[in-house]
PDB file of C-alpha atoms and ligand atoms in Angstrom:
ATOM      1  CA  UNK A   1     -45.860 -39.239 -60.416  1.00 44.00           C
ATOM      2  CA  UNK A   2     -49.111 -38.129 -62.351  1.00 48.00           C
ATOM      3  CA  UNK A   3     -51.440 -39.300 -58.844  1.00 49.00           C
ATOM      4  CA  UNK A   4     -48.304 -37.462 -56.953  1.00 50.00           C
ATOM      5  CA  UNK A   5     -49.231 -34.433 -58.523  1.00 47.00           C
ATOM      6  CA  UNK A   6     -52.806 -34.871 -58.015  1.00 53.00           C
ATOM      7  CA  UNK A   7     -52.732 -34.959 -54.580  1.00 58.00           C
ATOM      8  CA  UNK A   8     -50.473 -32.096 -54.579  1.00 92.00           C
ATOM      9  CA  UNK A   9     -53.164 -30.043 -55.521  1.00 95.00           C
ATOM     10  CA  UNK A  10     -55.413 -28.718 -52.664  1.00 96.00           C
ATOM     11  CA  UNK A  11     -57.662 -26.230 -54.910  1.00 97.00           C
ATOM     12  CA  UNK A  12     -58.302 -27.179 -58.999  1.00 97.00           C
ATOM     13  CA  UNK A  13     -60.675 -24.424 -60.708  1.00 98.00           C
ATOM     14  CA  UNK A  14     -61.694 -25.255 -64.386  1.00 97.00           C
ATOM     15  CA  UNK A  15     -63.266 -23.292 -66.770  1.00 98.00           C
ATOM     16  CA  UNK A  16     -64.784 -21.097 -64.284  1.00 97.00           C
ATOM     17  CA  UNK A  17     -67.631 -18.531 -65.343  1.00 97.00           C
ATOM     18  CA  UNK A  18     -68.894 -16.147 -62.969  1.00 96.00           C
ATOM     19  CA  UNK A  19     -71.623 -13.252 -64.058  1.00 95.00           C
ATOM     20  CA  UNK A  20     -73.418 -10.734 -62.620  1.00 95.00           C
ATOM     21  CA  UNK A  21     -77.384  -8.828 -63.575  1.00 91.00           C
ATOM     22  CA  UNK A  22     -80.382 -10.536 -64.374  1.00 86.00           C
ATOM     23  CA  UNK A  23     -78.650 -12.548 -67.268  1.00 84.00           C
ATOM     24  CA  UNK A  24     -75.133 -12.746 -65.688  1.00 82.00           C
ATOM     25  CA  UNK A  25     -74.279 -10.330 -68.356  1.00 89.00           C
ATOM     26  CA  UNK A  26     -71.872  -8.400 -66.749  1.00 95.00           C
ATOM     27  CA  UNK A  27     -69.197 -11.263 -66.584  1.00 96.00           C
ATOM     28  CA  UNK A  28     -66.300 -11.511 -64.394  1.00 97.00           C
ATOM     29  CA  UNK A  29     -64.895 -14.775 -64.834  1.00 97.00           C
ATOM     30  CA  UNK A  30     -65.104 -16.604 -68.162  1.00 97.00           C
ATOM     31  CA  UNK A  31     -62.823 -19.796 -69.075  1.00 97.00           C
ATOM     32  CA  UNK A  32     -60.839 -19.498 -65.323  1.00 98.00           C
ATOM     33  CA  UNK A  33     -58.450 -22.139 -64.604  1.00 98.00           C
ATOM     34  CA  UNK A  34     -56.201 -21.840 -61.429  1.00 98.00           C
ATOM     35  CA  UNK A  35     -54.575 -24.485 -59.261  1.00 98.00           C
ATOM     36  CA  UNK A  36     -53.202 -24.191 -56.227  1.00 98.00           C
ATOM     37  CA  UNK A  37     -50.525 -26.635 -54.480  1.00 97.00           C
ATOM     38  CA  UNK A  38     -50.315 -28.316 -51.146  1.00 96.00           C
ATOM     39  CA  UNK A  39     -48.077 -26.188 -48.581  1.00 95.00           C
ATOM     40  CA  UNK A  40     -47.686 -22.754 -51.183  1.00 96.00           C
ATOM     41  CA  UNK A  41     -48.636 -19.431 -50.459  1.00 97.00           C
ATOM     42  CA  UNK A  42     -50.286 -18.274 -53.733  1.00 98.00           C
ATOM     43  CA  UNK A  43     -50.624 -14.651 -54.091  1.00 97.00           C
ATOM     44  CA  UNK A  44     -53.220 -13.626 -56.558  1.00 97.00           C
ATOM     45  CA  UNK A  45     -53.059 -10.072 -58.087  1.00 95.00           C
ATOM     46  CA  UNK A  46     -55.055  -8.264 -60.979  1.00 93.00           C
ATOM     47  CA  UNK A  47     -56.398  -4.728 -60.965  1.00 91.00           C
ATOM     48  CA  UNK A  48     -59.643  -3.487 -59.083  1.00 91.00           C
ATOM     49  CA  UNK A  49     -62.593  -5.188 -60.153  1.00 92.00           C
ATOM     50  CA  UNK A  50     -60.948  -8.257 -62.200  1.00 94.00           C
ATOM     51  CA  UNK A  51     -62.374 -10.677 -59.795  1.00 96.00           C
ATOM     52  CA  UNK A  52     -60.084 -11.460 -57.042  1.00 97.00           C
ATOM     53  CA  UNK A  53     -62.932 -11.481 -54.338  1.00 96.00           C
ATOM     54  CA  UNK A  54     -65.052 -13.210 -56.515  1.00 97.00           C
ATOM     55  CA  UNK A  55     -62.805 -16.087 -57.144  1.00 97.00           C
ATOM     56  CA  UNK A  56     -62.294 -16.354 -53.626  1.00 97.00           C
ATOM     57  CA  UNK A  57     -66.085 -16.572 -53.234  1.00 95.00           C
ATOM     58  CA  UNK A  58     -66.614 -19.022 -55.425  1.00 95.00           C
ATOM     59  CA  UNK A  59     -63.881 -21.289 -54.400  1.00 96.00           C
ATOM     60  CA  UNK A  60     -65.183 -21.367 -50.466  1.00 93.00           C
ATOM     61  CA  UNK A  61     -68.899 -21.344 -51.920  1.00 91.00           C
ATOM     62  CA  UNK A  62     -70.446 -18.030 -51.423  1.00 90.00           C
ATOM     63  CA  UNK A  63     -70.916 -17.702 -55.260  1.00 91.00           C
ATOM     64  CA  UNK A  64     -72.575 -19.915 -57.271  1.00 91.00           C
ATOM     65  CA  UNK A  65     -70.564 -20.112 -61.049  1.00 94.00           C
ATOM     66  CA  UNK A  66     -72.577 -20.135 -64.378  1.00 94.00           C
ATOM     67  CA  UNK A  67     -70.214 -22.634 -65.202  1.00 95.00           C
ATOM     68  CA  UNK A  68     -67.148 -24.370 -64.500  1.00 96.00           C
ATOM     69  CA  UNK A  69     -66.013 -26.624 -61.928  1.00 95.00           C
ATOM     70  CA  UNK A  70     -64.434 -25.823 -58.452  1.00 96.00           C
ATOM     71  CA  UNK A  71     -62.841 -28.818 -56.490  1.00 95.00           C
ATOM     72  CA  UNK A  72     -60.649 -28.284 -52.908  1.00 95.00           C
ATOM     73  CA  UNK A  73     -59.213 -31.382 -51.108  1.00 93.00           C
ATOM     74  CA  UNK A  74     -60.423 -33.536 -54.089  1.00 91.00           C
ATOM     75  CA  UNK A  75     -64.300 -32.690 -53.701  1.00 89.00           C
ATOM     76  CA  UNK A  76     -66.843 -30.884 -55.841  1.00 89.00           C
ATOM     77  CA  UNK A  77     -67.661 -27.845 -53.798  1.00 87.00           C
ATOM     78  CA  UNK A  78     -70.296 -26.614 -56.173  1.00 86.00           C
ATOM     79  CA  UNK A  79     -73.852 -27.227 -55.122  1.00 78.00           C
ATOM     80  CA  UNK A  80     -73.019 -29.458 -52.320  1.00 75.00           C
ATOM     81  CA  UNK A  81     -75.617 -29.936 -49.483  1.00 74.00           C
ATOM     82  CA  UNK A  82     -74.762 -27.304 -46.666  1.00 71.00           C
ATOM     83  CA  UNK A  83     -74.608 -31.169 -44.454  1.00 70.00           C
ATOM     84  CA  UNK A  84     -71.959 -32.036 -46.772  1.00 73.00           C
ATOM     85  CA  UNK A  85     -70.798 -28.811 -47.129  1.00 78.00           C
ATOM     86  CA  UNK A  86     -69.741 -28.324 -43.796  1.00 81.00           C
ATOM     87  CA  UNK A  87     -66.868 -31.153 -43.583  1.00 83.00           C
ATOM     88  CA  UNK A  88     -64.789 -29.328 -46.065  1.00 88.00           C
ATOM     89  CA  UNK A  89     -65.702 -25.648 -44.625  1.00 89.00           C
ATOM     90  CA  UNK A  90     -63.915 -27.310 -41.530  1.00 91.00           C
ATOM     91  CA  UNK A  91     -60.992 -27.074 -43.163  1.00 94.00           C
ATOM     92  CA  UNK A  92     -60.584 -23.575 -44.402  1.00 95.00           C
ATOM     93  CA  UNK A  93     -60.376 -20.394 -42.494  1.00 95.00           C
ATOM     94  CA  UNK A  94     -60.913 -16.883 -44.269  1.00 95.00           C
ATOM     95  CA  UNK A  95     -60.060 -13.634 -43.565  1.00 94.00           C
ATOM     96  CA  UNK A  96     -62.470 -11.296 -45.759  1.00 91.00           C
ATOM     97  CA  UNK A  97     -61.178  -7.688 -47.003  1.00 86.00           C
ATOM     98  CA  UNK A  98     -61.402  -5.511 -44.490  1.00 79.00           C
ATOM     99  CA  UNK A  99     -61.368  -7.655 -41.694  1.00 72.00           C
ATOM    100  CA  UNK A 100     -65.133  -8.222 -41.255  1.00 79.00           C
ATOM    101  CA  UNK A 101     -65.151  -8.993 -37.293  1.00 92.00           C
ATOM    102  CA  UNK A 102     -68.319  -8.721 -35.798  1.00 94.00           C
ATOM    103  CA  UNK A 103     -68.093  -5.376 -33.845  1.00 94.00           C
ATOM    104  CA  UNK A 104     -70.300  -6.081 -30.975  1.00 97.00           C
ATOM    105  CA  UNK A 105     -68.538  -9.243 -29.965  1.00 97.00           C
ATOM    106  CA  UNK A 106     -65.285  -9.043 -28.125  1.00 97.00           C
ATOM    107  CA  UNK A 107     -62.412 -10.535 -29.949  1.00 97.00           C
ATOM    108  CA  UNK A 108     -62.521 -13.889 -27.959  1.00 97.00           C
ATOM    109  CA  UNK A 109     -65.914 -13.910 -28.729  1.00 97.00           C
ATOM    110  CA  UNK A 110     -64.993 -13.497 -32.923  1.00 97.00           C
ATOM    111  CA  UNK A 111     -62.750 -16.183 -32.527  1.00 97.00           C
ATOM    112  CA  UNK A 112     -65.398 -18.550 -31.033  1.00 97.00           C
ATOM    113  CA  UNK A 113     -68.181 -17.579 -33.239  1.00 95.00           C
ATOM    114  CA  UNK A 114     -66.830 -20.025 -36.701  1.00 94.00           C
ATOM    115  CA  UNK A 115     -66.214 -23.078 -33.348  1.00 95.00           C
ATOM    116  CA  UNK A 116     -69.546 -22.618 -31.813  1.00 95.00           C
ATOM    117  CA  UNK A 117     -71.201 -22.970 -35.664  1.00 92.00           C
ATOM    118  CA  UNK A 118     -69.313 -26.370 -36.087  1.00 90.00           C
ATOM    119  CA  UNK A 119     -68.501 -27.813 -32.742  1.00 91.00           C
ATOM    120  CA  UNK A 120     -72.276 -26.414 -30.991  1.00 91.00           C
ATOM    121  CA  UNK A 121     -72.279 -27.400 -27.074  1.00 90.00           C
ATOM    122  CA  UNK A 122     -68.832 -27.245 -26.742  1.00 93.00           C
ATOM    123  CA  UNK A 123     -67.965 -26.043 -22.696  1.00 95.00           C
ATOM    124  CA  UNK A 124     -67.832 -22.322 -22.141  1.00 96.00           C
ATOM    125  CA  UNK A 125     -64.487 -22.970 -20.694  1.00 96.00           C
ATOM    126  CA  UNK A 126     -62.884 -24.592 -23.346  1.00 95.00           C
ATOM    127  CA  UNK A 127     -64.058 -22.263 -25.757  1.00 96.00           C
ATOM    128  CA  UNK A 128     -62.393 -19.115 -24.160  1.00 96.00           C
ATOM    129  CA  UNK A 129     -59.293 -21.400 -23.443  1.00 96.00           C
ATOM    130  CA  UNK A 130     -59.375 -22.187 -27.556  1.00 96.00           C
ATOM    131  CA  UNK A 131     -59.641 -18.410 -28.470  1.00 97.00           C
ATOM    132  CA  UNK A 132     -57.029 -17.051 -26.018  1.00 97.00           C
ATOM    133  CA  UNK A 133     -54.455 -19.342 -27.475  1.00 96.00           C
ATOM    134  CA  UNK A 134     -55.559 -18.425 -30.902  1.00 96.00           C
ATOM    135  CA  UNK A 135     -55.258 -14.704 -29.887  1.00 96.00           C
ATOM    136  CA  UNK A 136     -51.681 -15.345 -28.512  1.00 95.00           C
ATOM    137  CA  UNK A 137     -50.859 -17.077 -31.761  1.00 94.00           C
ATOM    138  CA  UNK A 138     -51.462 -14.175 -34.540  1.00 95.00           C
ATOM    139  CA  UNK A 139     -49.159 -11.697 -32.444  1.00 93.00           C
ATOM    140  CA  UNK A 140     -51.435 -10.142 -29.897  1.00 95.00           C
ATOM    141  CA  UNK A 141     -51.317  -9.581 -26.475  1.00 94.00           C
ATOM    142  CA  UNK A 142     -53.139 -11.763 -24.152  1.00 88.00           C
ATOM    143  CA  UNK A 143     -55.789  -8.843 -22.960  1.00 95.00           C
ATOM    144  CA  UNK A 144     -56.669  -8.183 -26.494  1.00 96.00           C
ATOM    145  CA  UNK A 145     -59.096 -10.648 -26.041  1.00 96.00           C
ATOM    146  CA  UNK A 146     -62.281  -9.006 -24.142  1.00 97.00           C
ATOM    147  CA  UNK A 147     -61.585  -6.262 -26.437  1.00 97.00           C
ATOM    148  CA  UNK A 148     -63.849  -4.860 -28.795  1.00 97.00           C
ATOM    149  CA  UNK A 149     -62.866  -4.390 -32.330  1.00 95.00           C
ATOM    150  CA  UNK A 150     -63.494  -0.252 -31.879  1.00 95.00           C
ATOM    151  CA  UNK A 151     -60.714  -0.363 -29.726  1.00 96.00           C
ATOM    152  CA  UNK A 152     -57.913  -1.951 -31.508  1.00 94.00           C
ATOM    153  CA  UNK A 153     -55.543  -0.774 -34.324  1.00 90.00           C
ATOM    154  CA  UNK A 154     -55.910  -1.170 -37.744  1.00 89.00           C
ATOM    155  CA  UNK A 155     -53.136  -3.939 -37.308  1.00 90.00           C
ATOM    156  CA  UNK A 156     -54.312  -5.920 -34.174  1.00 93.00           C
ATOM    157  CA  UNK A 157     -57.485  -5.948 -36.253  1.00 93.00           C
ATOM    158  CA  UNK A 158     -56.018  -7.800 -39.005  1.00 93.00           C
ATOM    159  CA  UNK A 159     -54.400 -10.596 -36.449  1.00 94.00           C
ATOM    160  CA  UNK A 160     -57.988 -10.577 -34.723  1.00 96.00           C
ATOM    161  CA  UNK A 161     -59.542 -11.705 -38.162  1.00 95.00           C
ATOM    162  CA  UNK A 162     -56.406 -13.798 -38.546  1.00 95.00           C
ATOM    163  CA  UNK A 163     -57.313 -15.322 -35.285  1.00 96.00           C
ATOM    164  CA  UNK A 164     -60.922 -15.981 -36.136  1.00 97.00           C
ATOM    165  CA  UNK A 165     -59.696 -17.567 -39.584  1.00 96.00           C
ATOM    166  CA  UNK A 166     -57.226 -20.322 -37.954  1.00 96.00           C
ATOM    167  CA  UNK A 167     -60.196 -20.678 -35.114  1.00 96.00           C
ATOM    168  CA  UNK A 168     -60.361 -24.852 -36.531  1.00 95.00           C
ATOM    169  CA  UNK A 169     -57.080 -24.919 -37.111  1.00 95.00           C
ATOM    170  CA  UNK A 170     -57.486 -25.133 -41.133  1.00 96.00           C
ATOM    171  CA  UNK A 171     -55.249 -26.500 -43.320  1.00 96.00           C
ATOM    172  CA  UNK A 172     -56.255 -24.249 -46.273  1.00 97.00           C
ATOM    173  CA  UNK A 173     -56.080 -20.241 -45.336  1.00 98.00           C
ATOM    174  CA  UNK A 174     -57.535 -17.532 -47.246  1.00 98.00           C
ATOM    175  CA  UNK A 175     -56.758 -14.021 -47.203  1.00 97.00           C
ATOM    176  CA  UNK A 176     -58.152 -11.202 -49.253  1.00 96.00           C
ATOM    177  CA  UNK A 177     -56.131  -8.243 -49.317  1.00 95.00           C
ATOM    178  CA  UNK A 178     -54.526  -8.717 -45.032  1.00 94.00           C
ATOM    179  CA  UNK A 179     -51.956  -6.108 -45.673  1.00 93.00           C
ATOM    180  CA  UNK A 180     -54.520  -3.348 -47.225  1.00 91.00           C
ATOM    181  CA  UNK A 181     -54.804   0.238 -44.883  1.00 88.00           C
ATOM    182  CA  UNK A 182     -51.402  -1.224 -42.579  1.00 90.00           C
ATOM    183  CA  UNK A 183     -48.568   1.002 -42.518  1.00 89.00           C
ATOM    184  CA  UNK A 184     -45.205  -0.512 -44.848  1.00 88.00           C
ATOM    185  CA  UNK A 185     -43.819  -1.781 -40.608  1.00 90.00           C
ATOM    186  CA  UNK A 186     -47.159  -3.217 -39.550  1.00 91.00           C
ATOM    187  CA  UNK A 187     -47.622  -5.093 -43.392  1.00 93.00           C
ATOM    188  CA  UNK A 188     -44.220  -6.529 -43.099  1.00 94.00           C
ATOM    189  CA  UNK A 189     -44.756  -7.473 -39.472  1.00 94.00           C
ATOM    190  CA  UNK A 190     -48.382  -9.190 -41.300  1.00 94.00           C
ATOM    191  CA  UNK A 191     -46.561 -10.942 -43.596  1.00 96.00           C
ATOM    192  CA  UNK A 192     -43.666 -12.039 -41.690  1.00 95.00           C
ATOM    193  CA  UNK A 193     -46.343 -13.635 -39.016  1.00 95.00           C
ATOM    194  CA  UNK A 194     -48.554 -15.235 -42.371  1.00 96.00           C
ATOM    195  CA  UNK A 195     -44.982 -16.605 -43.320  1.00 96.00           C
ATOM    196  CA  UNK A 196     -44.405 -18.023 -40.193  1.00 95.00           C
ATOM    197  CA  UNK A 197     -47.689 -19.900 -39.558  1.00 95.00           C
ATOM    198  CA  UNK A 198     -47.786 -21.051 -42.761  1.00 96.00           C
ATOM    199  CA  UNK A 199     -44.118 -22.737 -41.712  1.00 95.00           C
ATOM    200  CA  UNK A 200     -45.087 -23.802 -38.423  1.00 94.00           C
ATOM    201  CA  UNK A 201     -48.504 -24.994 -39.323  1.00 94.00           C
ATOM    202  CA  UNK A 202     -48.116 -26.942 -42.822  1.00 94.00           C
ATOM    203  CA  UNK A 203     -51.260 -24.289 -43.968  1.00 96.00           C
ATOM    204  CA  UNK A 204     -51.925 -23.649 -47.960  1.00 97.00           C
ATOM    205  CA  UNK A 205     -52.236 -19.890 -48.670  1.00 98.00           C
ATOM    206  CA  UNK A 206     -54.156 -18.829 -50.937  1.00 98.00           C
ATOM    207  CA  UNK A 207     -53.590 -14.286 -50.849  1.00 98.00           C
ATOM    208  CA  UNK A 208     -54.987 -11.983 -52.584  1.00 97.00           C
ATOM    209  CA  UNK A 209     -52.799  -8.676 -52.450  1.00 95.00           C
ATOM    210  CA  UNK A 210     -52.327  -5.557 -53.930  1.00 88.00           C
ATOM    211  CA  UNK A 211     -49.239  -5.553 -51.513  1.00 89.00           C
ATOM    212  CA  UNK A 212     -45.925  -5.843 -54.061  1.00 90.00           C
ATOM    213  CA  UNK A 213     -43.650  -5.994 -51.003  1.00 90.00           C
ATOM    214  CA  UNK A 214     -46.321  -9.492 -50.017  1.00 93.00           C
ATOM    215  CA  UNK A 215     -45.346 -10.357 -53.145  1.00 93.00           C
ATOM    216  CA  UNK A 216     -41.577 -10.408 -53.015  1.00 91.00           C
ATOM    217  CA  UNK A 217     -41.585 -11.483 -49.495  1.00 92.00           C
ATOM    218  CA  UNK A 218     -43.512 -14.236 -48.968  1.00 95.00           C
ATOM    219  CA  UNK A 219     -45.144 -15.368 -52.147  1.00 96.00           C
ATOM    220  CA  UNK A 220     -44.187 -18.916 -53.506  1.00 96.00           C
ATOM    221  CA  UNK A 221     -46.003 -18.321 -56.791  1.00 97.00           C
ATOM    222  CA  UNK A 222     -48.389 -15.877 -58.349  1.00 97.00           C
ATOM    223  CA  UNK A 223     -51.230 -16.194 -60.472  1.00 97.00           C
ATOM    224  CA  UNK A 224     -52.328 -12.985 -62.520  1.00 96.00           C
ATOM    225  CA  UNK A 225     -55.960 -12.175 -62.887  1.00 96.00           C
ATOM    226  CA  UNK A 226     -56.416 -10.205 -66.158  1.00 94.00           C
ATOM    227  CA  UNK A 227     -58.603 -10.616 -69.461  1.00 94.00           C
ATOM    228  CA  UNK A 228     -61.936 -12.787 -67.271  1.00 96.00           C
ATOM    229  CA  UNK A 229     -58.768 -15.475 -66.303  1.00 97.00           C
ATOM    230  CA  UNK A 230     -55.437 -16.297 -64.990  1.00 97.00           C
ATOM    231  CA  UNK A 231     -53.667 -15.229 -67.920  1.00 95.00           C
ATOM    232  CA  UNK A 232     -50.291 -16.677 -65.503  1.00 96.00           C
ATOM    233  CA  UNK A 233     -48.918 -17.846 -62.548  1.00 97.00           C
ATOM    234  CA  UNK A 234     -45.667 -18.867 -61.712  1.00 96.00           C
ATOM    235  CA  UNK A 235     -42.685 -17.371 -59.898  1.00 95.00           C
ATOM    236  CA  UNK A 236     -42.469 -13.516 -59.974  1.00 92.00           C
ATOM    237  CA  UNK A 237     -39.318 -14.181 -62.181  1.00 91.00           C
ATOM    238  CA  UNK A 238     -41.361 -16.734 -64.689  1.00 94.00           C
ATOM    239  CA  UNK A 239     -43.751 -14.359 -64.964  1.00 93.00           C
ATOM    240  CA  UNK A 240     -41.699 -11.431 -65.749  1.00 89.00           C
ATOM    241  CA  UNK A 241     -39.768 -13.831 -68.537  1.00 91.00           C
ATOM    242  CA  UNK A 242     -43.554 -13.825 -70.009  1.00 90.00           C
ATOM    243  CA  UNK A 243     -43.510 -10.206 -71.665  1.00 84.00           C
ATOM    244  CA  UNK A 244     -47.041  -9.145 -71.111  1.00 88.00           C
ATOM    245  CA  UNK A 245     -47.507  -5.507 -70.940  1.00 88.00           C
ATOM    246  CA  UNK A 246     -49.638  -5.635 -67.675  1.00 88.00           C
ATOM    247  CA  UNK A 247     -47.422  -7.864 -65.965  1.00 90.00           C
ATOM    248  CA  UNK A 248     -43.970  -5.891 -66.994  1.00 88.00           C
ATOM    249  CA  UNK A 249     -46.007  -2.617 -65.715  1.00 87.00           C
ATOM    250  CA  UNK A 250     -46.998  -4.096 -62.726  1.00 88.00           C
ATOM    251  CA  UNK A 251     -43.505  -5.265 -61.242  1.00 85.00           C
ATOM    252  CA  UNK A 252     -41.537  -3.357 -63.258  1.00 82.00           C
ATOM    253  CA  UNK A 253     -43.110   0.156 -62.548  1.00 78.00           C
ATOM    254  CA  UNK A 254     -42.083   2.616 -59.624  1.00 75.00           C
ATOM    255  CA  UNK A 255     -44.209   0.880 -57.064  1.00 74.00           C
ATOM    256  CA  UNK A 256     -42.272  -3.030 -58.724  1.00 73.00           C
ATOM    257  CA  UNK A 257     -38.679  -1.427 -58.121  1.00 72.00           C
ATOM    258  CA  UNK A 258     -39.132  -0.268 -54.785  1.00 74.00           C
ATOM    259  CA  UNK A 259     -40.588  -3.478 -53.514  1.00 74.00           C
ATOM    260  CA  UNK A 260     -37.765  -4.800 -54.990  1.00 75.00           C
ATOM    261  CA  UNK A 261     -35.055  -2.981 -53.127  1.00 75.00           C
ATOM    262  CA  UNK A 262     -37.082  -3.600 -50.051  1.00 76.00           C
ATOM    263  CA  UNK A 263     -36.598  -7.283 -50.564  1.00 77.00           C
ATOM    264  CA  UNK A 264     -33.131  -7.053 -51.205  1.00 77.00           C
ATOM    265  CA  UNK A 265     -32.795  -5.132 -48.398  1.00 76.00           C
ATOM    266  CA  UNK A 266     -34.255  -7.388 -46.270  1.00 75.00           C
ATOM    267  CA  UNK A 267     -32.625 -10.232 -47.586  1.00 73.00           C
ATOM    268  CA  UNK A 268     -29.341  -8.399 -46.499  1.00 76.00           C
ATOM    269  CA  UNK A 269     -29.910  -8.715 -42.954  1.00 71.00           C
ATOM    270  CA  UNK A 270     -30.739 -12.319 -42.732  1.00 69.00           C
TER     271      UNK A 270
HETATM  272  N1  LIG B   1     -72.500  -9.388 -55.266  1.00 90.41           N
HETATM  273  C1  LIG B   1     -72.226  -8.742 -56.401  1.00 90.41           C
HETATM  274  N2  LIG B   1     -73.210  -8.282 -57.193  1.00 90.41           N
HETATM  275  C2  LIG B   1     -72.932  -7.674 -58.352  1.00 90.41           C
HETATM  276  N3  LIG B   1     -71.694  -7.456 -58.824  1.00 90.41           N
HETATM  277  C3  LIG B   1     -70.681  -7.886 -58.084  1.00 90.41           C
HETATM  278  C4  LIG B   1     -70.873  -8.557 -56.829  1.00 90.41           C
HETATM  279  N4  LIG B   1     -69.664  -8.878 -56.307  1.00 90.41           N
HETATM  280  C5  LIG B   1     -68.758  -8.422 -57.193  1.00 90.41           C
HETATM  281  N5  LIG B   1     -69.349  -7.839 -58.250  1.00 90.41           N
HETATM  282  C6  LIG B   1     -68.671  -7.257 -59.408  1.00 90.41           C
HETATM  283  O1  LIG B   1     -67.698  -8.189 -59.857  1.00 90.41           O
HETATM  284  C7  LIG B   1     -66.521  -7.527 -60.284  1.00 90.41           C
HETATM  285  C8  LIG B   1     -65.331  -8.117 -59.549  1.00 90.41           C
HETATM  286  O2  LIG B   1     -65.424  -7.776 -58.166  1.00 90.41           O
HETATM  287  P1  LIG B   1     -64.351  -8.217 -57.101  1.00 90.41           P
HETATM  288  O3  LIG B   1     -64.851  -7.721 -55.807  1.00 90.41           O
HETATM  289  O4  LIG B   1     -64.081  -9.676 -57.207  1.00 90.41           O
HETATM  290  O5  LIG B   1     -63.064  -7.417 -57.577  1.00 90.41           O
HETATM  291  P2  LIG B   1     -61.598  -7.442 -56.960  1.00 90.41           P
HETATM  292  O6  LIG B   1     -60.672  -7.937 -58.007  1.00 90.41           O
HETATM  293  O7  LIG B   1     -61.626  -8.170 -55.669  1.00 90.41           O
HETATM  294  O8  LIG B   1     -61.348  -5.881 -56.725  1.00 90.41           O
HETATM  295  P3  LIG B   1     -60.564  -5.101 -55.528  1.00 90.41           P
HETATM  296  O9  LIG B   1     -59.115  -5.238 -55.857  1.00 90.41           O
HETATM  297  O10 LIG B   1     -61.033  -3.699 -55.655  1.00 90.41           O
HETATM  298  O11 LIG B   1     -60.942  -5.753 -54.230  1.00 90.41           O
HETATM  299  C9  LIG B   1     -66.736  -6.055 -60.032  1.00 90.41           C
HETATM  300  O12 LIG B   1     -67.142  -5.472 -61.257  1.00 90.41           O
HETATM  301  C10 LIG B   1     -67.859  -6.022 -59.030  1.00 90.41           C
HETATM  302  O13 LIG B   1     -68.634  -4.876 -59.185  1.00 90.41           O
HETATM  303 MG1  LIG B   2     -61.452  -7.631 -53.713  1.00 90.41          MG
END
């Protein structure tokens, strides 16, 4: 059971320190822990600035911890050799906040750019073959392709990145606020599509949102950022059996009660 549960975990953060300034006196993150399971969609909340990006960073290596340890798919990903580096990058896609596409590439050409840095040589042919089917995947029409990101929606911009971050066909996904600047239609159609992949593809999630509808909808656990840490994470109803203040505020306030009658609204026509 214990080596069941072990592998069950696709992401184990320990004691995580992250600081920022000459010293790394302005800290962020100080005595993290956070684990996330095989096949979950883990939404990760906390107010602006508590470190939700910079978790993310850290976890897919773009920040380098004071302290701590960070391991996904069972490896060390601190300080790793970029050569060793790469075999677990494979394996991850990432869509950054706000989208982040390259704006003078086309979107077939964003989806190729994260192939071309792994699989270099690969035929011209196959490449564009790779990215329209990736394109068709998130939601978007076939011609979005030799589009330019100026020219899309805020939405189809979103599935675009989406698109770019299932390029390799990852097993781990990670989004940073997907739903953020979509109208309430257009985040539900987001989530409802990050729902379904997840389903169809076996991915991990791992979401940070602001999005309390995201939350309701599609979330199989959440961990709260608060305090340097994850002062919780469980089920939306373990967490609210918790009592903390921030927590009760946060799902329990105007913006909580709404999302929740938009759940059980939706729940009513399935
Ligand atoms: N590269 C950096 N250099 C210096 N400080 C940084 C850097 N990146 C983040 N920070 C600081 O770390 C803190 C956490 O930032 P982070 O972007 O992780 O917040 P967040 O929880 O994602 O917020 P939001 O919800 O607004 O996206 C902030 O105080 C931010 O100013
Ligand atoms: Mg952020």
């Amino acid at each position: 059971m214990a080596r069941r549960e072990q592998e069950d975990v696709i992401i184990r953060v320990q004691g995580l320190k992250n600081g920022f300034g000459d010293q790394g006196e302005h800290v962020v993150h100080d005595g993290l822990d956070l684990e996330v399971r095989r096949g979950e969609i883990l939404g990760v909340v906390g107010g602006s600035g508590t470190g939700k990006s910079v978790l993310m960073r850290s976890i897919i290596g773009l920040q380098t911890p004071i302290e701590g340890s960070i391991e996904v798919f069972g490896e060390n990903t601190i300080g790793r050799e970029e050569t060793e580096a790469v075999d677990i990058r494979k394996r991850w896609g990432v869509l950054f906040q706000g989208g982040a596409l390259f704006s003078t590439l086309t979107v077939s050409e964003n989806v190729q750019v994260p192939i071309k840095e792994f699989y270099p040589g690969l035929d011209q042919a196959l490449l564009e073959e790779i990215a329209a089917y990736k394109v068709v995947m998130t939601g978007l029409p076939p011609d979005a392709g030799p589009k330019f990101p100026a020219e899309l929606s805020g939405g189809m911009k979103k599935r675009a990145g989406l698109a770019r971050a299932l390029a390799l066909d990852p097993e781990l996904l990670f989004l940073d606020e997907p739903t953020a600047g979509l109208d309430p239609i257009g985040a539900a159609a987001f989530d409802e599509l990050t729902e379904s992949l997840q389903k169809t593809l076996g991915l991990t999630v791992f979401l940070i949102t602001h999005d309390l509808d995201t939350l309701y909808a599609i979330c199989d656990r959440v961990a709260v950022l608060a305090d340097k840490r994850v002062i919780a994470v469980g089920t939306i109803d373990e967490l609210l059996a918790l009592d903390h203040p921030w927590i009760e505020e946060y799902f329990k306030g105007p913006r909580g009660r709404a999302a929740v009658a938009s759940a059980e609204r939706a729940q009513a026509r399935t």
